[in-house]
Coordinates of C-alpha atoms in Angstrom, one line a residue:
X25 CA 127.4 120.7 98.9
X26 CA 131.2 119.3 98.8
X27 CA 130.7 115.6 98.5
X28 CA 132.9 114.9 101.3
X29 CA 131.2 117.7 103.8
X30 CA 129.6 115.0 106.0
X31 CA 132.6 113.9 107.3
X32 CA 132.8 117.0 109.3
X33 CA 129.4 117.0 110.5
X34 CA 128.8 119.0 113.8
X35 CA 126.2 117.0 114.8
X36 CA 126.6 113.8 116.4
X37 CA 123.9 110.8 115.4
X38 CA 122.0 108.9 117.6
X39 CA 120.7 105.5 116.9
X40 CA 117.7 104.4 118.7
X41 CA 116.0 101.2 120.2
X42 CA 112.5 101.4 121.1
X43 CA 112.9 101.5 124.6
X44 CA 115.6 104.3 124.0
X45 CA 113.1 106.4 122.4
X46 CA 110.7 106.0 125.5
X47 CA 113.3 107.3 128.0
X48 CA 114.2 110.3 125.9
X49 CA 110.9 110.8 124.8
X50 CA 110.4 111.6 128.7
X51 CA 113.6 113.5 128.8
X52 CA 113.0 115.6 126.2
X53 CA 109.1 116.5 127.0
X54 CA 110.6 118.2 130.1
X55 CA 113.2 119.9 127.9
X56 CA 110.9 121.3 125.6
X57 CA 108.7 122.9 128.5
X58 CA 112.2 125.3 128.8
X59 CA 112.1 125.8 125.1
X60 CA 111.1 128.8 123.5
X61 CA 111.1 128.0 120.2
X62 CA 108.7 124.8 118.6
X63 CA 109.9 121.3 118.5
X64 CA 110.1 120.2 114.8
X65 CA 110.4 117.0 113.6
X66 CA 111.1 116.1 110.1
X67 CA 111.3 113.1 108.3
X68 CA 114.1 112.5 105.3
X69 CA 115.1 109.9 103.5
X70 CA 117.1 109.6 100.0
X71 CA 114.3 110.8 97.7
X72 CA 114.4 114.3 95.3
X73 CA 111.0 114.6 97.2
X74 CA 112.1 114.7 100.8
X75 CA 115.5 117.0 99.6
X76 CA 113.4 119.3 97.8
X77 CA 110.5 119.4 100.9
X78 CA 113.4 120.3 103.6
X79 CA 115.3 123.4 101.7
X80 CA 111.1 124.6 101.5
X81 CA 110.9 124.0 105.3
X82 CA 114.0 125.8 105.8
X83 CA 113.7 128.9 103.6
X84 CA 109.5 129.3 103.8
X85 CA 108.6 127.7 107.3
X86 CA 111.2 126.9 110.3
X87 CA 112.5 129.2 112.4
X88 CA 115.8 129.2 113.9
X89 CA 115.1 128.9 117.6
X90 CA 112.8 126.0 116.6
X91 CA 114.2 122.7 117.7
X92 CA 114.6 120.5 114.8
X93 CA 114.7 116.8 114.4
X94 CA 115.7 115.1 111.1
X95 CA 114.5 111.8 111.6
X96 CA 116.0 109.0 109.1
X97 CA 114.3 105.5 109.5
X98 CA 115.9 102.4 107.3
X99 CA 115.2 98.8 107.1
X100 CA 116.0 96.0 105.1
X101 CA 115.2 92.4 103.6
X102 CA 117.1 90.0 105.2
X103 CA 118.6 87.1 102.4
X104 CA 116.8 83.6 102.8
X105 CA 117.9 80.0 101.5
X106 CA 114.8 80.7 98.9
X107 CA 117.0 83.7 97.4
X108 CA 119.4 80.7 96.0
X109 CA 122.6 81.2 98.9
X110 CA 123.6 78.5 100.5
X111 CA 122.8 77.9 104.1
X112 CA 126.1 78.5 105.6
X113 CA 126.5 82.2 103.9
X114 CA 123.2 83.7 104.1
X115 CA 124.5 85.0 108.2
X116 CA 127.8 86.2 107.1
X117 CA 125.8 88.0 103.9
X118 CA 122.9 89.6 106.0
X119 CA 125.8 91.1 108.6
X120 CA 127.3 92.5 106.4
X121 CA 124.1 94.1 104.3
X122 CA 122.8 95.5 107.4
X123 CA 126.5 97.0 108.4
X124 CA 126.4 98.5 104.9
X125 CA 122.9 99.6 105.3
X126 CA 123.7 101.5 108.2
X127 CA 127.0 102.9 107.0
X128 CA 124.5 104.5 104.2
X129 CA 122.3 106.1 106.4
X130 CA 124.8 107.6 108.8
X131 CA 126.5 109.3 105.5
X132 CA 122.9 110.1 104.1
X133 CA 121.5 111.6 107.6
X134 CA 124.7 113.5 108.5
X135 CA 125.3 115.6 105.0
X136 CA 121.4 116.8 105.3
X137 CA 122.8 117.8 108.9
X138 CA 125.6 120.0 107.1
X139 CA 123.1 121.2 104.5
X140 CA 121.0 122.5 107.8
X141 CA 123.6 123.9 109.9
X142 CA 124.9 125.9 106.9
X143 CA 121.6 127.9 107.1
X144 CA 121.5 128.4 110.3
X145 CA 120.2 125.6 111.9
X146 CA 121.1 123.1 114.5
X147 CA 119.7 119.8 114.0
X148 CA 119.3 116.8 115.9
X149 CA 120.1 113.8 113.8
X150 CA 117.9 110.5 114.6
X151 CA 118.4 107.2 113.4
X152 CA 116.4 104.2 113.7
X153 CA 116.2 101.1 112.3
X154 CA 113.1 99.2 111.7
X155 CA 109.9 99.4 109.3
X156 CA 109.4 103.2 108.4
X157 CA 106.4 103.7 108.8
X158 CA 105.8 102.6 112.2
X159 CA 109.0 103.7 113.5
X160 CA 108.0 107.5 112.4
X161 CA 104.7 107.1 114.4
X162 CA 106.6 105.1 117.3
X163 CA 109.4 108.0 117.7
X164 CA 107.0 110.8 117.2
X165 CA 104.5 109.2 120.1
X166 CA 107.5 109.3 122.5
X167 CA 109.3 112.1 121.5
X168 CA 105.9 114.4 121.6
X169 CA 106.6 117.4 118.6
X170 CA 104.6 120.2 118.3
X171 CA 104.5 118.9 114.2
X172 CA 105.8 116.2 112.2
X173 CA 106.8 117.3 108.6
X174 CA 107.2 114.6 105.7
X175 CA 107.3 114.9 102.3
X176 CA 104.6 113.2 99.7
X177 CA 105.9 110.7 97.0
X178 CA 103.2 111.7 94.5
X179 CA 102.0 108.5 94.7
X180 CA 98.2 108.1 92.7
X181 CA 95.5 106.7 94.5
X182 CA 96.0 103.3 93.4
X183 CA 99.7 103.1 94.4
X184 CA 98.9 104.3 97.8
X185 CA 96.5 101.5 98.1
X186 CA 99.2 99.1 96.7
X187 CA 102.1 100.3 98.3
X188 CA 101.1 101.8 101.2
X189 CA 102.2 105.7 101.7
X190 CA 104.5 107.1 105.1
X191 CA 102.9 110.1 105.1
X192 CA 99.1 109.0 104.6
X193 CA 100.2 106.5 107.9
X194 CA 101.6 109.2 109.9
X195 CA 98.8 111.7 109.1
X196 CA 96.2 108.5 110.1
X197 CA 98.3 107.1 113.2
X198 CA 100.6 110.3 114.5
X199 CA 99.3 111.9 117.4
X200 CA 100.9 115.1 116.6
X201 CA 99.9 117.4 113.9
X202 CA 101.5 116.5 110.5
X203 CA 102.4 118.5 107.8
X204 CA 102.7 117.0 104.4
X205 CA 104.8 118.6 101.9
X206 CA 103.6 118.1 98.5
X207 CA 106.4 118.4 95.4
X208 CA 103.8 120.2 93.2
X209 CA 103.3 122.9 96.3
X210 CA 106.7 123.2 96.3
X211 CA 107.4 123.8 92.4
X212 CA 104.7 126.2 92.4
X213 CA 106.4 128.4 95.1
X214 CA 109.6 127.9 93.9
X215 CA 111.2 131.7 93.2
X216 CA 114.4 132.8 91.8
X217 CA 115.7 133.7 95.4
X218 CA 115.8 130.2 96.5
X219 CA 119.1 129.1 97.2
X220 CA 120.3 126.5 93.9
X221 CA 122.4 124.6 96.4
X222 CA 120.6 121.0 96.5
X223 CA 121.6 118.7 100.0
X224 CA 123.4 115.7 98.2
X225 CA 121.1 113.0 96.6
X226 CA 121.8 109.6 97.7
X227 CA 119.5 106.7 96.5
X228 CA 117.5 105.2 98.9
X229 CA 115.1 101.8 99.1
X230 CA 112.8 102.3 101.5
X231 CA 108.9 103.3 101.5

């Protein structure tokens, strides 16, 4: 993908509050009784794991009267006095952090939403800021998909204990089916027909 693709995205991006996600939760439960196709929604972030799970979903799994969602939730660490700022900068700092944050998942979120309309598809772009974890549960609750689709880390037992793991929450707290795309699944399938074009990796710091 051209570096500088996303800047002609066709897809706009919608960034949502929780009580946004309620109304259009109800909004588009009475949309998707009209639909024909399934309503997908798929969870991306910044990692090799979540690029290389979404060109599998596209080339082995979705279909292209399926209605899909890529869903991008961020957060991040406000700055304290404990982090050594003084006082009186720490506000001006965390504004602009969270400005930058945002800036870097509306860039992230709209060049996978090039990558997918390039193949055919026409994605809805979601953005949402908050704690991952629980805002992937919280959007998929309102929003009602026939599946949510996330990629796994890899993460060993003991790291998933540790760190705590998006899609072991989603599969323990979604109400929707889940579909967890493991790398090694993917490797294995992996065939010399599939496409080498790779969606652009951008680093990313959340779960």
């Amino acid at each position: 993908i051209d570096p500088s693709s996303h800047r002609s995205s066709p897809t706009p991006i919608v960034i949502m509050s929780t009580d946004e996600q309620k109304k259009q939760g109800q909004e588009q439960e009475q949309e998707q009784q009209a639909s024909t196709g399934r309503k997908i929604v798929f969870a991306v972030d910044g990692s090799d794991y979540s690029q290389h799970a979404l060109i599998w979903a596209l080339e082995s799994y979705l279909n292209k009267d399926d209605e899909l969602v890529l869903l991008h939730c961020y957060d991040y660490s406000p700055l304290t006095a404990a982090d050594g700022f003084a006082t009186i900068s720490i506000a001006s700092i965390n504004v602009e952090l969270e400005k930058k944050g945002e800036e870097a998942a509306v860039r992230m979120l709209k060049k996978y939403g090039v990558f997918c309309s390039r193949r055919g598809f026409k994605p809805v772009l979601k953005l949402i800021k908050g704690s991952v974890r629980h805002s992937i549960v919280s959007y998929c609750d309102h929003a009602k998909p026939d599946l949510l689709m996330v990629a796994s880390r890899g993460l060993g037992a003991v790291q998933r204990w540790w760190l705590g793991s998006v899609s072991d929450h989603a599969v323990h707290h979604c109400k929707c089916p889940v579909l967890v795309i493991k790398h090694e699944h993917i490797e294995d399938k992996a065939t010399p027909k599939q496409s080498p074009e790779q969606p652009p990796h951008v680093h990313d710091h959340t779960e």
